[in-house]
XYZ file of C-alpha atoms in Angstrom:
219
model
C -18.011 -10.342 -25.813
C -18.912 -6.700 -25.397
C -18.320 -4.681 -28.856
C -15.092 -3.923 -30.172
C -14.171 0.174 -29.292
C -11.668 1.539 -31.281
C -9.299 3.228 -29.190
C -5.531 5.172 -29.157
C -3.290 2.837 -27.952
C -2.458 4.213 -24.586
C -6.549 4.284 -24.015
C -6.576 0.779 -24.835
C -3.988 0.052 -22.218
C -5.645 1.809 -20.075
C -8.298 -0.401 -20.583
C -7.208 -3.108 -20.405
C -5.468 -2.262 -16.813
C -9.255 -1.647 -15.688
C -10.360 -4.826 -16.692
C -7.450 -7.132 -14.925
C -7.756 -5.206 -12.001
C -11.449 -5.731 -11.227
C -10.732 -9.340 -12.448
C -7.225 -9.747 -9.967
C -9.382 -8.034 -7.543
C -12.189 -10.304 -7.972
C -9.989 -13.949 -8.355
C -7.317 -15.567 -6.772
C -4.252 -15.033 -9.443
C -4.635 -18.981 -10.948
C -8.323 -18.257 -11.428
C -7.636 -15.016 -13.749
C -7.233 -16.074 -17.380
C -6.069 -13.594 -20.220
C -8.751 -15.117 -22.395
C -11.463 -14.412 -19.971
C -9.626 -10.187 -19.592
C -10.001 -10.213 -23.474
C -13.445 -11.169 -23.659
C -14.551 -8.414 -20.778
C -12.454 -5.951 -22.466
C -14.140 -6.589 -26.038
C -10.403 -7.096 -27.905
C -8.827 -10.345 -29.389
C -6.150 -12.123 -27.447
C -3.645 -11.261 -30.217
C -4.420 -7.740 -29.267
C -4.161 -8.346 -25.188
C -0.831 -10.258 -25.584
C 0.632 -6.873 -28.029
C -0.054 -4.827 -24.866
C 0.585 -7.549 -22.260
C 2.947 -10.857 -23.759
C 2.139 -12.145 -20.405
C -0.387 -12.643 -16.925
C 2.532 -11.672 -15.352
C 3.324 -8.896 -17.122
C -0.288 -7.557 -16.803
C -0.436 -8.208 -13.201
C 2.827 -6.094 -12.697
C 1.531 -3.284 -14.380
C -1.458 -3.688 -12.439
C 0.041 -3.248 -9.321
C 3.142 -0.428 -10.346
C -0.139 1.909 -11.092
C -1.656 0.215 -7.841
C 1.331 1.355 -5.937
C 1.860 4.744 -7.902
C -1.887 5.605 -6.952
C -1.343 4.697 -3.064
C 1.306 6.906 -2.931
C -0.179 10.147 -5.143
C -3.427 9.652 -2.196
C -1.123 9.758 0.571
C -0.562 12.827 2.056
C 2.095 13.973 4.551
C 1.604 17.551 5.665
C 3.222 19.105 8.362
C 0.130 21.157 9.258
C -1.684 17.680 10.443
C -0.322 15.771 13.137
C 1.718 13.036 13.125
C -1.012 10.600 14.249
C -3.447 12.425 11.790
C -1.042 11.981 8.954
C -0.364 8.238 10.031
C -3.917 7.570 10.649
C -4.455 8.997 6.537
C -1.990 7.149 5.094
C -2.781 3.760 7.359
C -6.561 4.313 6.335
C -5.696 4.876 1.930
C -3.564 1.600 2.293
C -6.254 -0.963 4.014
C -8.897 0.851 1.794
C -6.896 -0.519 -1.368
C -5.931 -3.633 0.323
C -9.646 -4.637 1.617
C -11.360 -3.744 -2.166
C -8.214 -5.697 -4.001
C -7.805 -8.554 -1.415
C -6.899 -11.346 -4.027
C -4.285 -8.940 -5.371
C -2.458 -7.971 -2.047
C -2.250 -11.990 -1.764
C -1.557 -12.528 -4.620
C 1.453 -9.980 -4.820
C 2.710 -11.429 -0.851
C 2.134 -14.843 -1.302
C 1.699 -16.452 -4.732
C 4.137 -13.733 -6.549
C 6.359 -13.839 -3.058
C 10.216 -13.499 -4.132
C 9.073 -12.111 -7.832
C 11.876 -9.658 -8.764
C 9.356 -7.602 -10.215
C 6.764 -7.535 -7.783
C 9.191 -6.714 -5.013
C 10.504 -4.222 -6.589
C 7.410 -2.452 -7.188
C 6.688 -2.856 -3.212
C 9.766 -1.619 -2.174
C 9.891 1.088 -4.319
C 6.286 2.347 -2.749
C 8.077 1.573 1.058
C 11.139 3.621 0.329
C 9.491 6.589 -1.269
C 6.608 6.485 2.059
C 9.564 6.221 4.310
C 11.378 9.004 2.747
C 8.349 11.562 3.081
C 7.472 10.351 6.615
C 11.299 11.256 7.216
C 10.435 14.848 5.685
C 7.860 15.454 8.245
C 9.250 14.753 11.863
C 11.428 16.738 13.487
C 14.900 14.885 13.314
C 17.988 16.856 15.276
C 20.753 15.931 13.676
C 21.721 13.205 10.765
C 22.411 10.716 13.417
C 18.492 11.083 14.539
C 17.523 10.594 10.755
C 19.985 7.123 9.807
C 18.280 6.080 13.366
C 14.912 6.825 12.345
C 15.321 5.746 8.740
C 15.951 2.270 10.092
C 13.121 2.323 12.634
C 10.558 3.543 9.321
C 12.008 0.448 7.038
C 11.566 -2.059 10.056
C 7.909 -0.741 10.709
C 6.857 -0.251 6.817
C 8.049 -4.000 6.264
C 6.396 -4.497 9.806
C 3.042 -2.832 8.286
C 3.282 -4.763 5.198
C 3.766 -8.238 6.739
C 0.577 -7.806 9.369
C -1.806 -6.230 7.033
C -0.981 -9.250 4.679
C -1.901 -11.848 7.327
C -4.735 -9.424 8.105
C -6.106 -10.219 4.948
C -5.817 -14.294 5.221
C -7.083 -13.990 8.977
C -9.337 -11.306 10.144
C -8.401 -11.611 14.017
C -9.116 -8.072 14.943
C -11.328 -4.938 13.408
C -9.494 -3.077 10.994
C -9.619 -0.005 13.397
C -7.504 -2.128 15.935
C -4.891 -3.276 13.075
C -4.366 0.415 11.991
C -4.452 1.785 15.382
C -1.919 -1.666 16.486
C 0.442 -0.184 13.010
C 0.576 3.475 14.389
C 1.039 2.448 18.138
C 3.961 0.217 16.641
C 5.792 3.244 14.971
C 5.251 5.622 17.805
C 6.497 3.523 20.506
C 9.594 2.659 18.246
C 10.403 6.574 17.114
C 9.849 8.177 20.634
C 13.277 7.716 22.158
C 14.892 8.310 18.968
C 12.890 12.204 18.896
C 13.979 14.899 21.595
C 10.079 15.390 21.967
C 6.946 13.508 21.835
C 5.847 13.221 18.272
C 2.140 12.051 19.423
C 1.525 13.010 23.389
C -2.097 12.821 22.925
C -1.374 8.802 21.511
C -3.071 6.342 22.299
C -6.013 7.693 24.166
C -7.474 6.359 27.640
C -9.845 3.542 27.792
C -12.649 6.896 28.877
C -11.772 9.015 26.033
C -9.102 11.346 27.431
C -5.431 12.137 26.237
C -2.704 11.364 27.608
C -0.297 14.078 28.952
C 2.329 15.809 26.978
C 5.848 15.338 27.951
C 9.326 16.076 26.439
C 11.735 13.212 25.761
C 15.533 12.890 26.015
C 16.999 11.972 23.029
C 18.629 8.236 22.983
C 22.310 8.292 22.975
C 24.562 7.348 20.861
Protein backbone atom coordinates (compact mmCIF):
# COMPACT_ATOMS: atom_id res chain seq x y z
CA UNK A 1 0.00 0.00 0.00
CA UNK A 2 1.45 3.31 -1.09
CA UNK A 3 1.81 5.82 2.07
CA UNK A 4 -0.97 7.36 3.69
CA UNK A 5 -1.29 11.42 2.33
CA UNK A 6 -3.14 13.49 4.42
CA UNK A 7 -5.49 15.34 2.45
CA UNK A 8 -8.81 17.98 2.64
CA UNK A 9 -11.59 16.00 2.14
CA UNK A 10 -12.72 17.09 -1.25
CA UNK A 11 -8.83 16.27 -2.39
CA UNK A 12 -9.29 12.96 -1.06
CA UNK A 13 -12.36 12.44 -3.14
CA UNK A 14 -10.80 13.56 -5.74
CA UNK A 15 -8.54 10.95 -5.28
CA UNK A 16 -10.10 8.51 -4.88
CA UNK A 17 -12.24 9.23 -8.28
CA UNK A 18 -8.64 8.94 -10.01
CA UNK A 19 -7.97 5.75 -8.70
CA UNK A 20 -11.49 3.87 -9.66
CA UNK A 21 -11.34 5.32 -12.86
CA UNK A 22 -7.98 3.98 -14.06
CA UNK A 23 -9.11 0.76 -12.21
CA UNK A 24 -13.00 0.76 -14.08
CA UNK A 25 -11.01 1.70 -17.02
CA UNK A 26 -8.61 -1.02 -16.64
CA UNK A 27 -11.33 -4.08 -15.40
CA UNK A 28 -14.47 -5.31 -16.33
CA UNK A 29 -16.90 -3.86 -13.37
CA UNK A 30 -16.98 -7.58 -11.34
CA UNK A 31 -13.19 -7.55 -11.50
CA UNK A 32 -12.90 -3.98 -9.63
CA UNK A 33 -12.87 -4.48 -5.86
CA UNK A 34 -13.09 -1.48 -3.30
CA UNK A 35 -10.40 -3.23 -1.32
CA UNK A 36 -8.05 -3.38 -4.17
CA UNK A 37 -9.14 1.05 -4.93
CA UNK A 38 -8.14 1.43 -1.19
CA UNK A 39 -4.93 -0.16 -1.34
CA UNK A 40 -3.85 1.94 -4.74
CA UNK A 41 -5.17 4.96 -3.17
CA UNK A 42 -3.05 4.45 0.19
CA UNK A 43 -6.46 4.93 2.62
CA UNK A 44 -8.31 2.26 4.78
CA UNK A 45 -11.55 0.83 3.53
CA UNK A 46 -13.36 2.50 6.46
CA UNK A 47 -12.15 5.66 4.88
CA UNK A 48 -13.19 4.61 1.02
CA UNK A 49 -16.69 3.46 2.17
CA UNK A 50 -17.10 7.35 4.25
CA UNK A 51 -16.60 8.81 0.74
CA UNK A 52 -18.14 5.97 -1.30
CA UNK A 53 -20.76 3.40 1.01
CA UNK A 54 -20.77 1.58 -2.19
CA UNK A 55 -18.98 0.16 -5.87
CA UNK A 56 -21.91 1.49 -7.15
CA UNK A 57 -21.89 4.57 -5.73
CA UNK A 58 -18.20 5.11 -6.76
CA UNK A 59 -18.77 4.00 -10.20
CA UNK A 60 -21.65 6.64 -10.56
CA UNK A 61 -19.61 9.33 -9.53
CA UNK A 62 -17.11 8.10 -11.78
CA UNK A 63 -19.01 8.44 -14.69
CA UNK A 64 -21.34 11.92 -13.68
CA UNK A 65 -17.62 13.64 -13.77
CA UNK A 66 -16.99 11.29 -16.91
CA UNK A 67 -20.01 12.75 -18.52
CA UNK A 68 -19.59 16.39 -17.05
CA UNK A 69 -15.96 16.37 -18.63
CA UNK A 70 -17.30 15.11 -22.22
CA UNK A 71 -19.50 17.77 -22.32
CA UNK A 72 -17.12 20.90 -20.86
CA UNK A 73 -14.55 19.41 -24.12
CA UNK A 74 -17.22 19.63 -26.52
CA UNK A 75 -17.47 22.54 -28.37
CA UNK A 76 -20.26 23.87 -30.61
CA UNK A 77 -19.34 27.12 -32.32
CA UNK A 78 -21.09 28.61 -34.97
CA UNK A 79 -17.87 29.88 -36.59
CA UNK A 80 -16.93 26.00 -37.47
CA UNK A 81 -19.03 24.08 -39.62
CA UNK A 82 -21.49 21.83 -38.91
CA UNK A 83 -19.46 18.78 -40.02
CA UNK A 84 -16.37 20.37 -38.23
CA UNK A 85 -18.31 20.77 -35.05
CA UNK A 86 -19.81 17.13 -35.44
CA UNK A 87 -16.58 15.70 -36.44
CA UNK A 88 -15.12 17.49 -32.71
CA UNK A 89 -17.60 16.36 -30.67
CA UNK A 90 -17.81 12.63 -32.48
CA UNK A 91 -13.87 12.54 -32.09
CA UNK A 92 -13.88 13.81 -27.74
CA UNK A 93 -16.59 11.00 -27.30
CA UNK A 94 -14.72 7.76 -28.97
CA UNK A 95 -11.46 9.27 -27.44
CA UNK A 96 -13.12 8.73 -23.86
CA UNK A 97 -14.89 5.69 -24.90
CA UNK A 98 -11.68 3.81 -26.53
CA UNK A 99 -9.23 4.81 -23.21
CA UNK A 100 -12.32 3.76 -20.68
CA UNK A 101 -13.65 0.74 -22.71
CA UNK A 102 -14.59 -1.47 -19.60
CA UNK A 103 -16.47 1.56 -18.29
CA UNK A 104 -18.63 2.45 -21.43
CA UNK A 105 -19.59 -1.45 -21.06
CA UNK A 106 -19.88 -1.48 -18.09
CA UNK A 107 -22.32 1.62 -17.86
CA UNK A 108 -24.45 -0.03 -21.35
CA UNK A 109 -24.42 -3.41 -20.47
CA UNK A 110 -23.71 -4.64 -16.92
CA UNK A 111 -25.29 -1.29 -15.22
CA UNK A 112 -28.05 -1.38 -18.31
CA UNK A 113 -31.55 -0.15 -16.77
CA UNK A 114 -29.58 1.43 -13.52
CA UNK A 115 -31.71 4.49 -12.59
CA UNK A 116 -28.66 6.17 -11.84
CA UNK A 117 -26.54 5.41 -14.60
CA UNK A 118 -29.21 6.35 -17.09
CA UNK A 119 -29.78 9.23 -15.75
CA UNK A 120 -26.37 10.41 -15.87
CA UNK A 121 -26.40 9.38 -19.79
CA UNK A 122 -29.34 11.07 -20.57
CA UNK A 123 -28.63 13.99 -18.87
CA UNK A 124 -25.17 14.30 -21.10
CA UNK A 125 -27.68 13.44 -24.46
CA UNK A 126 -30.16 16.13 -23.63
CA UNK A 127 -27.77 18.88 -22.75
CA UNK A 128 -25.55 17.80 -26.39
CA UNK A 129 -28.84 17.85 -28.14
CA UNK A 130 -29.85 21.11 -26.78
CA UNK A 131 -26.51 22.95 -27.93
CA UNK A 132 -26.47 21.16 -31.32
CA UNK A 133 -30.12 22.73 -31.51
CA UNK A 134 -28.39 26.24 -30.68
CA UNK A 135 -26.21 26.00 -33.64
CA UNK A 136 -28.29 25.15 -36.88
CA UNK A 137 -30.32 27.31 -38.47
CA UNK A 138 -33.98 26.22 -37.53
CA UNK A 139 -36.96 28.50 -39.32
CA UNK A 140 -39.54 28.35 -37.22
CA UNK A 141 -40.47 26.25 -33.82
CA UNK A 142 -42.03 23.64 -35.94
CA UNK A 143 -38.35 23.08 -37.64
CA UNK A 144 -36.86 22.88 -34.00
CA UNK A 145 -39.71 20.11 -32.20
CA UNK A 146 -38.83 18.32 -35.76
CA UNK A 147 -35.26 18.50 -35.34
CA UNK A 148 -35.25 17.98 -31.59
CA UNK A 149 -36.70 14.56 -32.30
CA UNK A 150 -34.37 13.73 -35.19
CA UNK A 151 -31.11 14.82 -32.49
CA UNK A 152 -32.69 12.38 -29.58
CA UNK A 153 -33.20 9.48 -32.21
CA UNK A 154 -29.53 9.96 -33.57
CA UNK A 155 -27.78 10.71 -29.98
CA UNK A 156 -29.50 7.37 -28.70
CA UNK A 157 -28.58 6.12 -32.32
CA UNK A 158 -24.78 7.26 -31.56
CA UNK A 159 -24.84 5.81 -28.21
CA UNK A 160 -26.18 2.34 -29.11
CA UNK A 161 -23.45 1.80 -32.20
CA UNK A 162 -20.47 3.15 -30.49
CA UNK A 163 -21.41 0.67 -27.61
CA UNK A 164 -21.42 -2.37 -29.93
CA UNK A 165 -18.37 -0.67 -31.46
CA UNK A 166 -16.65 -1.33 -28.44
CA UNK A 167 -17.70 -5.26 -28.04
CA UNK A 168 -17.04 -5.68 -31.94
CA UNK A 169 -14.58 -3.67 -33.81
CA UNK A 170 -16.18 -4.26 -37.42
CA UNK A 171 -15.02 -1.07 -38.97
CA UNK A 172 -12.06 1.73 -38.26
CA UNK A 173 -13.11 4.20 -35.93
CA UNK A 174 -12.85 6.86 -38.76
CA UNK A 175 -15.70 4.90 -40.62
CA UNK A 176 -17.96 4.66 -37.29
CA UNK A 177 -17.63 8.49 -36.72
CA UNK A 178 -17.87 9.38 -40.26
CA UNK A 179 -21.12 6.39 -40.45
CA UNK A 180 -22.57 8.73 -36.95
CA UNK A 181 -22.29 12.15 -38.84
CA UNK A 182 -23.54 10.78 -42.28
CA UNK A 183 -26.52 9.37 -40.07
CA UNK A 184 -27.48 12.88 -38.64
CA UNK A 185 -27.01 14.74 -41.85
CA UNK A 186 -29.04 12.61 -44.00
CA UNK A 187 -31.82 12.67 -41.22
CA UNK A 188 -31.73 16.77 -40.60
CA UNK A 189 -31.49 17.79 -44.37
CA UNK A 190 -35.15 17.83 -45.31
CA UNK A 191 -36.08 19.12 -42.05
CA UNK A 192 -33.44 22.52 -42.86
CA UNK A 193 -34.47 25.02 -45.76
CA UNK A 194 -30.66 24.68 -46.74
CA UNK A 195 -27.93 22.24 -46.77
CA UNK A 196 -26.32 22.19 -43.39
CA UNK A 197 -23.13 20.17 -44.86
CA UNK A 198 -23.02 20.49 -48.97
CA UNK A 199 -19.46 19.65 -48.99
CA UNK A 200 -20.64 16.06 -46.89
CA UNK A 201 -19.56 13.23 -47.53
CA UNK A 202 -16.78 13.73 -49.97
CA UNK A 203 -16.18 11.71 -53.37
CA UNK A 204 -14.40 8.48 -53.42
CA UNK A 205 -11.27 11.05 -55.39
CA UNK A 206 -11.27 13.64 -52.81
CA UNK A 207 -13.68 16.26 -54.16
CA UNK A 208 -16.90 17.91 -52.60
CA UNK A 209 -19.91 17.53 -53.44
CA UNK A 210 -21.99 20.48 -54.83
CA UNK A 211 -23.90 22.93 -52.80
CA UNK A 212 -27.56 23.05 -53.18
CA UNK A 213 -30.55 24.64 -51.33
CA UNK A 214 -33.28 22.42 -49.89
CA UNK A 215 -37.07 22.83 -49.56
CA UNK A 216 -38.15 22.60 -46.29
CA UNK A 217 -40.39 19.29 -45.44
CA UNK A 218 -43.95 20.08 -44.93
CA UNK A 219 -45.95 19.87 -42.40
Amino acid sequence: MPPRQRLTPADRRTQLLAVGARLFAAHPYADVLMEEVAEQAGVSRALLYRHFPSKHALFAAIYRQAADQLLAETRFDPADSLVEQLIQGMDVHLDYFVANRNAVLAANRVLAGDPVIQTIMTNELDALRARLLAVLPLADAGARDAVSGVLKSWLVFVQVLCVDWLSHETCTRTQLRDICIGAVLGALRPLLAEDPAPDWPPQADGTKIGTGRRSKCAG
